[in-house]
Amino acid sequence: MADALFVVLRKVALSLGEGVLERIGREVAEVAPILTDFEHSMKQIEGELSILKAFIDQVSIHKDGDKAFDAWLDQVRDVAHEVEDIIDEYAYLTAQDPDTSSFFKRKFHQIKNIAAWQKFPNQISQVESRIQRLTEMRNRYGISVGELDKGNKFQQHNQFSMSDFAYLTDNSEIVGNVDEITRLTQWLLEEKQDRTLIAIFGMGGLGKTTITSSVYKNKKIRRTFDCQAWVTLSQTYQAEELLREIINQLIDQRSSMASGLMTMNHMKLLEVIQSYLRDKKYIIVLDDVWDKDAWLFLNYAFVRNNCGSRVLITTRQKDVCSLAADSYVIELKTLNYAESWELFCKKAFRASKDNKCPENLISWANKIVTKCQGLLLAIVTIGSILSYRQLEEQVWKFFYNQLSWHIENNPELNWISSVLNLSLNNLPSYLRSCFLYCSLYPEDYKIKRKLISKLWIAEGLVEERGDGITMEEVAECYLMELTQRSLLQVTERNACGRARTFVMHDLVREVTLIIAKREKFGISYGSDGTSTTQVAHEARRLSIQRCAESLNSLASSRLRSFILFDTKIPSSWIYDISSSFRLLRILCLRFASIEQVPCMVAELYNLRYLDFSHTKVKKIPASFSKLVNLQVLDLRFSYVEELPLEISMLTNLRHLHVFVVHDVQQRSLNCFGSTKFLGNICHLKNLQALYTVSANKYLVSQLGNLTLMRGLGIMKVQQSYIDELWNSLTNMPNLSRLLLFASDMDEILNLKMLRPLPNLKLLWLSGKLDGGVIPSLFSKFAKLTQLKMDWSGLKEDPISSLSHMLSLVNLCLTGAYDREQLTFCAGWFPKLRSLQLVDMEHLNLIKIEDGTLMSLHTLELTGLTNLKAVPEGIKYIRTLDQMVLTDMSNEFIERLLGSDHHIVQHIPDIRNFGSSDSQEANNFISLEYLASKYGTGAKYSPAE
């Protein structure tokens, strides 16, 4: 191959002169064999990386407490990172080749860059040597990989000790959960004769064992049952040992039934339990159950004898709760602040009169209690430690500021990390990395479902599961599993009931960050005093939350994710630091104070995710064509109004979001800017979401090639485009979100003869409709949950035409109706939660019958200047939580506060913004609406 390469290069060089020929000849003789052999080595080292990753995933969670093993495994991780760096660097340099389809052209280009390529053989050799040394080191120090007994014994010892502690807690020390204890007591004492399985569910450390034991030890309850047993299941329980423990507690050791237990197998032990319980009313507690398999065999042991027996299960796993009978499930929540404060004071100031906090410590005690976020275990443990510390402000201040260090290093706080680590160590490898990634977000941050899914996919953490399911859907399955394991809590749901945002408990995050940092997975800079040195040498992923300017440089080439949360830093710092991003996969500069794309970005061949949303970036350079691996380009709320031709070369794009916001209240037809797409959009066949582009005849005809599309926003639509556009839309079988804006206020859209889009869930239609009536195809939108219609020019009451939409959750009509009266009849819109009526200048009467809008929570009336009286029927809507009024007439507001106040007195939150309060109204919308839609920190910043 080297000889053939030389012949071709000689012909090329003849035209350049003999000097060039002589130089190329020397380089080929030296380099060609190296380059050819190197490609073979790359295939081998890629296989080595897959085995290294699988090995780390398999063993890293099983050897907790073995310091020699941890140190050795840390070296293995380093080698895995080095191998990954070599592979990514190889991909980076290969991407610089002008024509990778031609072997000879590729080799010629490689020879031109021989300095960069020559380092690879040496690097591969060093890696192979390190792997060999690690094998020798493992044998030299007797490091066990196959045997997992050391770590598990340590783990089990701690687990049982913590369960014992919770079991022995005195009832006088229990604070909160009164309703839960009452309900559990009632279930145990009720006269139901069937054997009843009861589940107590919640994250680790909430007090499941404590609450269950307080009821279990109640003398009245114990007298109610003939026999009882309490057993704790470890993650690695042995069936025979578990059954023997149950028998030992149930049966008198002097009984003949109890003899010979040690020699019985599990089937014989089951028969012993069955025989003993056959005619008895029993109560059995299975504490800390991790999976449903444990119940599959215990179910046979605990006979259904119609004696009123009860089995209680405590668990962190939501799927285990499905074992419980009917609705016999108690989901524990964190303590509220008052309960947390009471419990903390009981523990921290138990030596003082009335357990009262000294005045000089109140501020620091408040901070510590707030940090615990109602987690009972943390409150009890930290309070107990502080009970024998000096009652001096400086001592408590120092403890609080070092809390993260204490959780990691203080043996007295091991219980907190041990309990929380049990959940983390029980995760399969595909979930573990995803969960570690969540810890990179700031404290109390609302993690967006769609955003974290895209980041996981870009990082390569989400597996492909074949045709019929997207990686985004797989990522959503991951999120649901993390919530079912009580590691993430759902904080907000969308109109369809799907989880929209999640939050991680502060202390869970602290423990997870410790692991992420120790395993060199990632570092959250500015959240725990991380030093510059650690970031430079250890970070694989880096999120910067504050104090960014103290980070002067990033010497590490290992960085793969860079997420910026510190929005106060100058643009010059960002431009300087970006030079370190050579092999980056994720670059998130949301809210950064930049006006231009950093020059280095176009060179980031490995980039999968790029976020310039909420910045002042105005232009995307043509050099973006190099980012051939890019999956997500987010330019929302930026100033970009045109995408270059070269964007169509990014064939791996899955999500493209780009629009300028002109009107945050969305009361005008041109509330969003229309982005010009200059390239051939049909090349972007992997695109699933596109918001928003300006329509033209060529573009609407090409959209039909994007068959994977699920969300589309298209502006400046003319009637002449409609047929072609709709044909394209019907080629998108999974399209669920559509934003369609007419070109101007005079453009009339005729949708009467069009086919329905059966899977549409969100429709925003802006522009005049032909004939002033709602098209008949609306009757086929059976799955629609969100509908917004703007400036439709409707002549008939649209409410009756839309009343068949039984799934509708959000309805907004902006300038859509030109007549005087709207009527909501009984039975209509049973699921509607939000109703917005905006800028209908002729509207003077809204009739609301009793029995309509039975689920409504938010009502917004904006710019209805002819509406003088508060709609009488609002008094029937008892579910209303919030009423927002903007630019309403003075007479309406006077009646609201006076003669009509009785109509709205049941609504807890009523807000009024006058015509002079437009900025305040914008702030209100941007803080609540935009934050929920686009993430924490979203703010209104109109394009200049």
PDB file of C-alpha atoms in Angstrom, residues 445-695:
ATOM      1  CA  TYR A 445     -32.724  23.609  39.823  1.00  0.00           C
ATOM      2  CA  LYS A 446     -35.788  22.481  37.907  1.00  0.00           C
ATOM      3  CA  ILE A 447     -34.446  19.941  35.438  1.00  0.00           C
ATOM      4  CA  LYS A 448     -36.379  20.078  32.163  1.00  0.00           C
ATOM      5  CA  ARG A 449     -37.382  16.715  30.673  1.00  0.00           C
ATOM      6  CA  LYS A 450     -36.686  17.715  27.088  1.00  0.00           C
ATOM      7  CA  LEU A 451     -33.389  19.432  27.869  1.00  0.00           C
ATOM      8  CA  ILE A 452     -31.831  16.686  29.990  1.00  0.00           C
ATOM      9  CA  SER A 453     -32.938  14.089  27.422  1.00  0.00           C
ATOM     10  CA  LYS A 454     -31.079  15.936  24.654  1.00  0.00           C
ATOM     11  CA  LEU A 455     -27.965  16.257  26.805  1.00  0.00           C
ATOM     12  CA  TRP A 456     -27.949  12.544  27.682  1.00  0.00           C
ATOM     13  CA  ILE A 457     -28.339  11.625  24.008  1.00  0.00           C
ATOM     14  CA  ALA A 458     -25.560  14.011  22.962  1.00  0.00           C
ATOM     15  CA  GLU A 459     -23.284  12.441  25.584  1.00  0.00           C
ATOM     16  CA  GLY A 460     -23.998   8.954  24.231  1.00  0.00           C
ATOM     17  CA  LEU A 461     -25.637   7.843  27.497  1.00  0.00           C
ATOM     18  CA  VAL A 462     -28.916   6.735  25.891  1.00  0.00           C
ATOM     19  CA  GLU A 463     -29.108   3.403  24.113  1.00  0.00           C
ATOM     20  CA  GLU A 464     -30.874   2.834  20.827  1.00  0.00           C
ATOM     21  CA  ARG A 465     -33.681   0.296  21.129  1.00  0.00           C
ATOM     22  CA  GLY A 466     -34.477  -0.248  17.479  1.00  0.00           C
ATOM     23  CA  ASP A 467     -37.158   0.998  15.155  1.00  0.00           C
ATOM     24  CA  GLY A 468     -40.409   2.341  16.509  1.00  0.00           C
ATOM     25  CA  ILE A 469     -38.960   4.213  19.490  1.00  0.00           C
ATOM     26  CA  THR A 470     -36.761   7.303  19.441  1.00  0.00           C
ATOM     27  CA  MET A 471     -33.824   7.908  21.758  1.00  0.00           C
ATOM     28  CA  GLU A 472     -35.803  10.845  23.193  1.00  0.00           C
ATOM     29  CA  GLU A 473     -38.508   8.383  24.235  1.00  0.00           C
ATOM     30  CA  VAL A 474     -35.904   6.045  25.729  1.00  0.00           C
ATOM     31  CA  ALA A 475     -34.481   8.990  27.703  1.00  0.00           C
ATOM     32  CA  GLU A 476     -37.968   9.740  29.021  1.00  0.00           C
ATOM     33  CA  CYS A 477     -38.192   6.114  30.178  1.00  0.00           C
ATOM     34  CA  TYR A 478     -34.919   6.675  32.058  1.00  0.00           C
ATOM     35  CA  LEU A 479     -36.385   9.729  33.791  1.00  0.00           C
ATOM     36  CA  MET A 480     -39.513   7.839  34.799  1.00  0.00           C
ATOM     37  CA  GLU A 481     -37.405   5.033  36.227  1.00  0.00           C
ATOM     38  CA  LEU A 482     -35.354   7.501  38.281  1.00  0.00           C
ATOM     39  CA  THR A 483     -38.569   8.970  39.725  1.00  0.00           C
ATOM     40  CA  GLN A 484     -39.926   5.503  40.474  1.00  0.00           C
ATOM     41  CA  ARG A 485     -36.715   4.827  42.384  1.00  0.00           C
ATOM     42  CA  SER A 486     -37.300   8.028  44.423  1.00  0.00           C
ATOM     43  CA  LEU A 487     -34.099   9.658  43.149  1.00  0.00           C
ATOM     44  CA  LEU A 488     -35.851  12.491  41.292  1.00  0.00           C
ATOM     45  CA  GLN A 489     -39.119  14.203  42.187  1.00  0.00           C
ATOM     46  CA  VAL A 490     -41.579  15.470  39.584  1.00  0.00           C
ATOM     47  CA  THR A 491     -42.274  19.184  40.176  1.00  0.00           C
ATOM     48  CA  GLU A 492     -44.437  20.041  37.171  1.00  0.00           C
ATOM     49  CA  ARG A 493     -46.511  18.258  34.533  1.00  0.00           C
ATOM     50  CA  ASN A 494     -47.619  19.424  31.109  1.00  0.00           C
ATOM     51  CA  ALA A 495     -51.121  19.557  29.661  1.00  0.00           C
ATOM     52  CA  CYS A 496     -51.047  15.824  28.888  1.00  0.00           C
ATOM     53  CA  GLY A 497     -49.968  14.909  32.415  1.00  0.00           C
ATOM     54  CA  ARG A 498     -46.411  14.055  31.371  1.00  0.00           C
ATOM     55  CA  ALA A 499     -43.674  15.109  33.749  1.00  0.00           C
ATOM     56  CA  ARG A 500     -42.158  18.394  32.547  1.00  0.00           C
ATOM     57  CA  THR A 501     -39.647  19.259  35.271  1.00  0.00           C
ATOM     58  CA  PHE A 502     -37.810  17.325  37.980  1.00  0.00           C
ATOM     59  CA  VAL A 503     -35.782  18.269  41.021  1.00  0.00           C
ATOM     60  CA  MET A 504     -33.072  16.461  42.956  1.00  0.00           C
ATOM     61  CA  HIS A 505     -33.034  16.679  46.744  1.00  0.00           C
ATOM     62  CA  ASP A 506     -30.138  18.853  47.935  1.00  0.00           C
ATOM     63  CA  LEU A 507     -28.466  16.131  49.984  1.00  0.00           C
ATOM     64  CA  VAL A 508     -28.963  13.521  47.277  1.00  0.00           C
ATOM     65  CA  ARG A 509     -27.244  15.990  44.967  1.00  0.00           C
ATOM     66  CA  GLU A 510     -24.389  16.521  47.446  1.00  0.00           C
ATOM     67  CA  VAL A 511     -23.748  12.788  47.728  1.00  0.00           C
ATOM     68  CA  THR A 512     -24.045  12.297  43.955  1.00  0.00           C
ATOM     69  CA  LEU A 513     -21.633  15.189  43.269  1.00  0.00           C
ATOM     70  CA  ILE A 514     -19.096  13.558  45.564  1.00  0.00           C
ATOM     71  CA  ILE A 515     -19.306  10.357  43.541  1.00  0.00           C
ATOM     72  CA  ALA A 516     -19.228  12.222  40.203  1.00  0.00           C
ATOM     73  CA  LYS A 517     -16.109  14.066  41.289  1.00  0.00           C
ATOM     74  CA  ARG A 518     -14.407  10.967  42.741  1.00  0.00           C
ATOM     75  CA  GLU A 519     -15.067   8.970  39.572  1.00  0.00           C
ATOM     76  CA  LYS A 520     -13.953  11.928  37.409  1.00  0.00           C
ATOM     77  CA  PHE A 521     -17.358  11.907  35.761  1.00  0.00           C
ATOM     78  CA  GLY A 522     -17.890  15.633  36.226  1.00  0.00           C
ATOM     79  CA  ILE A 523     -17.445  18.676  38.458  1.00  0.00           C
ATOM     80  CA  SER A 524     -19.828  21.427  39.441  1.00  0.00           C
ATOM     81  CA  TYR A 525     -17.570  24.471  39.732  1.00  0.00           C
ATOM     82  CA  GLY A 526     -18.529  27.155  42.214  1.00  0.00           C
ATOM     83  CA  SER A 527     -21.012  25.021  44.136  1.00  0.00           C
ATOM     84  CA  ASP A 528     -18.615  23.374  46.578  1.00  0.00           C
ATOM     85  CA  GLY A 529     -15.394  25.368  46.494  1.00  0.00           C
ATOM     86  CA  THR A 530     -13.832  23.304  43.699  1.00  0.00           C
ATOM     87  CA  SER A 531     -10.304  24.457  42.981  1.00  0.00           C
ATOM     88  CA  THR A 532      -8.912  25.453  39.602  1.00  0.00           C
ATOM     89  CA  THR A 533      -6.338  22.632  39.759  1.00  0.00           C
ATOM     90  CA  GLN A 534      -9.029  19.972  40.163  1.00  0.00           C
ATOM     91  CA  VAL A 535     -11.025  21.334  37.244  1.00  0.00           C
ATOM     92  CA  ALA A 536      -7.982  21.480  34.979  1.00  0.00           C
ATOM     93  CA  HIS A 537      -6.893  17.892  35.567  1.00  0.00           C
ATOM     94  CA  GLU A 538      -9.977  15.879  36.465  1.00  0.00           C
ATOM     95  CA  ALA A 539     -13.080  17.244  34.814  1.00  0.00           C
ATOM     96  CA  ARG A 540     -14.713  15.202  32.075  1.00  0.00           C
ATOM     97  CA  ARG A 541     -17.795  17.347  32.355  1.00  0.00           C
ATOM     98  CA  LEU A 542     -17.872  20.826  33.820  1.00  0.00           C
ATOM     99  CA  SER A 543     -20.781  22.975  34.892  1.00  0.00           C
ATOM    100  CA  ILE A 544     -19.905  26.459  36.102  1.00  0.00           C
ATOM    101  CA  GLN A 545     -22.426  27.901  38.521  1.00  0.00           C
ATOM    102  CA  ARG A 546     -20.624  30.925  39.883  1.00  0.00           C
ATOM    103  CA  CYS A 547     -17.164  32.479  40.283  1.00  0.00           C
ATOM    104  CA  ALA A 548     -16.378  31.635  36.659  1.00  0.00           C
ATOM    105  CA  GLU A 549     -13.780  34.381  36.334  1.00  0.00           C
ATOM    106  CA  SER A 550     -11.621  32.700  38.982  1.00  0.00           C
ATOM    107  CA  LEU A 551     -11.205  29.865  36.491  1.00  0.00           C
ATOM    108  CA  ASN A 552      -8.427  31.288  34.368  1.00  0.00           C
ATOM    109  CA  SER A 553      -7.772  28.393  32.037  1.00  0.00           C
ATOM    110  CA  LEU A 554      -8.762  24.835  31.208  1.00  0.00           C
ATOM    111  CA  ALA A 555      -5.605  22.869  30.576  1.00  0.00           C
ATOM    112  CA  SER A 556      -7.428  19.554  30.213  1.00  0.00           C
ATOM    113  CA  SER A 557      -8.217  18.208  26.753  1.00  0.00           C
ATOM    114  CA  ARG A 558     -10.512  15.675  28.393  1.00  0.00           C
ATOM    115  CA  LEU A 559     -13.444  18.054  28.702  1.00  0.00           C
ATOM    116  CA  ARG A 560     -16.547  16.780  26.901  1.00  0.00           C
ATOM    117  CA  SER A 561     -19.366  18.892  28.399  1.00  0.00           C
ATOM    118  CA  PHE A 562     -19.249  22.580  29.269  1.00  0.00           C
ATOM    119  CA  ILE A 563     -22.433  24.036  30.762  1.00  0.00           C
ATOM    120  CA  LEU A 564     -22.437  27.657  31.906  1.00  0.00           C
ATOM    121  CA  PHE A 565     -24.893  28.822  34.571  1.00  0.00           C
ATOM    122  CA  ASP A 566     -22.924  31.914  35.648  1.00  0.00           C
ATOM    123  CA  THR A 567     -24.494  34.658  33.518  1.00  0.00           C
ATOM    124  CA  LYS A 568     -22.521  37.569  34.982  1.00  0.00           C
ATOM    125  CA  ILE A 569     -19.195  36.930  33.320  1.00  0.00           C
ATOM    126  CA  PRO A 570     -17.950  39.135  30.452  1.00  0.00           C
ATOM    127  CA  SER A 571     -17.924  37.869  26.873  1.00  0.00           C
ATOM    128  CA  SER A 572     -14.131  38.176  26.713  1.00  0.00           C
ATOM    129  CA  TRP A 573     -13.772  35.409  29.309  1.00  0.00           C
ATOM    130  CA  ILE A 574     -16.000  33.097  27.248  1.00  0.00           C
ATOM    131  CA  TYR A 575     -14.056  33.759  24.047  1.00  0.00           C
ATOM    132  CA  ASP A 576     -10.755  33.060  25.824  1.00  0.00           C
ATOM    133  CA  ILE A 577     -11.860  29.901  27.610  1.00  0.00           C
ATOM    134  CA  SER A 578     -13.415  28.362  24.498  1.00  0.00           C
ATOM    135  CA  SER A 579      -9.966  27.730  23.043  1.00  0.00           C
ATOM    136  CA  SER A 580      -9.737  24.720  25.427  1.00  0.00           C
ATOM    137  CA  PHE A 581     -12.774  22.984  23.956  1.00  0.00           C
ATOM    138  CA  ARG A 582     -11.097  20.898  21.251  1.00  0.00           C
ATOM    139  CA  LEU A 583     -12.980  17.594  21.803  1.00  0.00           C
ATOM    140  CA  LEU A 584     -16.171  18.982  23.317  1.00  0.00           C
ATOM    141  CA  ARG A 585     -19.506  17.197  22.731  1.00  0.00           C
ATOM    142  CA  ILE A 586     -21.766  19.634  24.614  1.00  0.00           C
ATOM    143  CA  LEU A 587     -21.474  23.428  24.760  1.00  0.00           C
ATOM    144  CA  CYS A 588     -24.236  25.241  26.617  1.00  0.00           C
ATOM    145  CA  LEU A 589     -23.871  29.037  26.842  1.00  0.00           C
ATOM    146  CA  ARG A 590     -27.527  29.828  27.552  1.00  0.00           C
ATOM    147  CA  PHE A 591     -27.964  33.397  28.898  1.00  0.00           C
ATOM    148  CA  ALA A 592     -24.281  34.204  28.290  1.00  0.00           C
ATOM    149  CA  SER A 593     -23.453  37.839  27.521  1.00  0.00           C
ATOM    150  CA  ILE A 594     -22.089  37.201  24.029  1.00  0.00           C
ATOM    151  CA  GLU A 595     -22.924  38.805  20.687  1.00  0.00           C
ATOM    152  CA  GLN A 596     -20.791  36.634  18.417  1.00  0.00           C
ATOM    153  CA  VAL A 597     -20.182  32.913  18.111  1.00  0.00           C
ATOM    154  CA  PRO A 598     -16.688  32.120  19.489  1.00  0.00           C
ATOM    155  CA  CYS A 599     -14.349  31.338  16.577  1.00  0.00           C
ATOM    156  CA  MET A 600     -13.308  27.973  18.014  1.00  0.00           C
ATOM    157  CA  VAL A 601     -16.849  26.584  17.927  1.00  0.00           C
ATOM    158  CA  ALA A 602     -16.759  25.803  14.207  1.00  0.00           C
ATOM    159  CA  GLU A 603     -13.705  23.572  14.815  1.00  0.00           C
ATOM    160  CA  LEU A 604     -15.468  21.344  17.373  1.00  0.00           C
ATOM    161  CA  TYR A 605     -15.962  18.309  15.174  1.00  0.00           C
ATOM    162  CA  ASN A 606     -17.240  16.148  18.065  1.00  0.00           C
ATOM    163  CA  LEU A 607     -19.915  18.669  19.062  1.00  0.00           C
ATOM    164  CA  ARG A 608     -23.396  17.162  19.447  1.00  0.00           C
ATOM    165  CA  TYR A 609     -25.222  19.855  21.403  1.00  0.00           C
ATOM    166  CA  LEU A 610     -24.854  23.627  20.978  1.00  0.00           C
ATOM    167  CA  ASP A 611     -26.937  26.135  22.935  1.00  0.00           C
ATOM    168  CA  PHE A 612     -26.779  29.907  22.336  1.00  0.00           C
ATOM    169  CA  SER A 613     -30.362  30.553  23.470  1.00  0.00           C
ATOM    170  CA  HIS A 614     -31.123  33.787  25.362  1.00  0.00           C
ATOM    171  CA  THR A 615     -27.936  35.426  24.057  1.00  0.00           C
ATOM    172  CA  LYS A 616     -27.379  38.386  21.736  1.00  0.00           C
ATOM    173  CA  VAL A 617     -25.855  36.275  18.980  1.00  0.00           C
ATOM    174  CA  LYS A 618     -27.034  37.677  15.624  1.00  0.00           C
ATOM    175  CA  LYS A 619     -25.265  35.587  12.989  1.00  0.00           C
ATOM    176  CA  ILE A 620     -24.427  31.938  12.473  1.00  0.00           C
ATOM    177  CA  PRO A 621     -21.235  31.581  10.401  1.00  0.00           C
ATOM    178  CA  ALA A 622     -21.040  29.432   7.269  1.00  0.00           C
ATOM    179  CA  SER A 623     -18.204  27.513   8.923  1.00  0.00           C
ATOM    180  CA  PHE A 624     -20.850  25.680  10.984  1.00  0.00           C
ATOM    181  CA  SER A 625     -20.922  23.258   8.052  1.00  0.00           C
ATOM    182  CA  LYS A 626     -17.993  21.503   9.779  1.00  0.00           C
ATOM    183  CA  LEU A 627     -20.178  20.483  12.728  1.00  0.00           C
ATOM    184  CA  VAL A 628     -21.367  17.344  10.968  1.00  0.00           C
ATOM    185  CA  ASN A 629     -22.128  15.486  14.225  1.00  0.00           C
ATOM    186  CA  LEU A 630     -24.352  18.224  15.643  1.00  0.00           C
ATOM    187  CA  GLN A 631     -27.715  16.934  16.912  1.00  0.00           C
ATOM    188  CA  VAL A 632     -29.129  20.004  18.686  1.00  0.00           C
ATOM    189  CA  LEU A 633     -28.804  23.684  17.764  1.00  0.00           C
ATOM    190  CA  ASP A 634     -30.706  25.931  20.170  1.00  0.00           C
ATOM    191  CA  LEU A 635     -30.984  29.626  19.250  1.00  0.00           C
ATOM    192  CA  ARG A 636     -34.258  30.484  20.996  1.00  0.00           C
ATOM    193  CA  PHE A 637     -34.536  34.054  22.234  1.00  0.00           C
ATOM    194  CA  SER A 638     -31.367  35.001  20.347  1.00  0.00           C
ATOM    195  CA  TYR A 639     -31.180  37.649  17.598  1.00  0.00           C
ATOM    196  CA  VAL A 640     -30.578  35.219  14.725  1.00  0.00           C
ATOM    197  CA  GLU A 641     -33.017  35.866  11.866  1.00  0.00           C
ATOM    198  CA  GLU A 642     -31.295  33.958   9.053  1.00  0.00           C
ATOM    199  CA  LEU A 643     -29.630  30.566   8.813  1.00  0.00           C
ATOM    200  CA  PRO A 644     -26.871  30.130   6.211  1.00  0.00           C
ATOM    201  CA  LEU A 645     -27.014  27.646   3.340  1.00  0.00           C
ATOM    202  CA  GLU A 646     -24.459  25.480   5.108  1.00  0.00           C
ATOM    203  CA  ILE A 647     -26.882  24.511   7.900  1.00  0.00           C
ATOM    204  CA  SER A 648     -28.423  22.006   5.477  1.00  0.00           C
ATOM    205  CA  MET A 649     -25.116  20.078   5.613  1.00  0.00           C
ATOM    206  CA  LEU A 650     -25.715  19.170   9.271  1.00  0.00           C
ATOM    207  CA  THR A 651     -27.484  15.934   8.424  1.00  0.00           C
ATOM    208  CA  ASN A 652     -27.430  14.600  12.007  1.00  0.00           C
ATOM    209  CA  LEU A 653     -29.518  17.492  13.350  1.00  0.00           C
ATOM    210  CA  ARG A 654     -32.468  16.280  15.417  1.00  0.00           C
ATOM    211  CA  HIS A 655     -33.612  19.566  16.983  1.00  0.00           C
ATOM    212  CA  LEU A 656     -33.313  23.077  15.497  1.00  0.00           C
ATOM    213  CA  HIS A 657     -34.774  25.908  17.564  1.00  0.00           C
ATOM    214  CA  VAL A 658     -34.319  29.476  16.345  1.00  0.00           C
ATOM    215  CA  PHE A 659     -36.555  32.504  16.792  1.00  0.00           C
ATOM    216  CA  VAL A 660     -36.497  36.108  17.904  1.00  0.00           C
ATOM    217  CA  VAL A 661     -39.176  37.227  20.355  1.00  0.00           C
ATOM    218  CA  HIS A 662     -40.787  40.602  19.673  1.00  0.00           C
ATOM    219  CA  ASP A 663     -43.840  40.361  21.949  1.00  0.00           C
ATOM    220  CA  VAL A 664     -43.562  38.273  25.113  1.00  0.00           C
ATOM    221  CA  GLN A 665     -47.299  38.571  25.788  1.00  0.00           C
ATOM    222  CA  GLN A 666     -47.952  37.003  22.366  1.00  0.00           C
ATOM    223  CA  ARG A 667     -50.723  39.487  21.540  1.00  0.00           C
ATOM    224  CA  SER A 668     -49.534  40.339  18.022  1.00  0.00           C
ATOM    225  CA  LEU A 669     -49.348  38.323  14.818  1.00  0.00           C
ATOM    226  CA  ASN A 670     -45.610  38.925  14.620  1.00  0.00           C
ATOM    227  CA  CYS A 671     -44.802  38.060  18.231  1.00  0.00           C
ATOM    228  CA  PHE A 672     -41.996  35.832  16.904  1.00  0.00           C
ATOM    229  CA  GLY A 673     -39.535  36.698  14.192  1.00  0.00           C
ATOM    230  CA  SER A 674     -39.591  34.514  11.088  1.00  0.00           C
ATOM    231  CA  THR A 675     -36.219  32.884  10.470  1.00  0.00           C
ATOM    232  CA  LYS A 676     -35.071  32.570   6.874  1.00  0.00           C
ATOM    233  CA  PHE A 677     -33.755  29.124   6.000  1.00  0.00           C
ATOM    234  CA  LEU A 678     -31.543  29.504   2.940  1.00  0.00           C
ATOM    235  CA  GLY A 679     -30.423  25.901   2.474  1.00  0.00           C
ATOM    236  CA  ASN A 680     -32.103  22.765   1.153  1.00  0.00           C
ATOM    237  CA  ILE A 681     -34.073  21.543   4.148  1.00  0.00           C
ATOM    238  CA  CYS A 682     -34.801  18.115   2.675  1.00  0.00           C
ATOM    239  CA  HIS A 683     -31.232  17.066   3.576  1.00  0.00           C
ATOM    240  CA  LEU A 684     -32.098  17.245   7.305  1.00  0.00           C
ATOM    241  CA  LYS A 685     -33.905  13.909   7.339  1.00  0.00           C
ATOM    242  CA  ASN A 686     -33.201  13.258  11.053  1.00  0.00           C
ATOM    243  CA  LEU A 687     -34.940  16.468  12.129  1.00  0.00           C
ATOM    244  CA  GLN A 688     -37.638  15.962  14.773  1.00  0.00           C
ATOM    245  CA  ALA A 689     -38.266  19.582  15.824  1.00  0.00           C
ATOM    246  CA  LEU A 690     -37.982  22.817  13.833  1.00  0.00           C
ATOM    247  CA  TYR A 691     -39.033  26.168  15.332  1.00  0.00           C
ATOM    248  CA  THR A 692     -39.512  28.582  13.576  1.00  0.00           C
ATOM    249  CA  VAL A 693     -38.849  29.124   9.869  1.00  0.00           C
ATOM    250  CA  SER A 694     -40.214  31.525   7.288  1.00  0.00           C
ATOM    251  CA  ALA A 695     -42.307  29.831   4.617  1.00  0.00           C
TER     252      ALA A 695
END
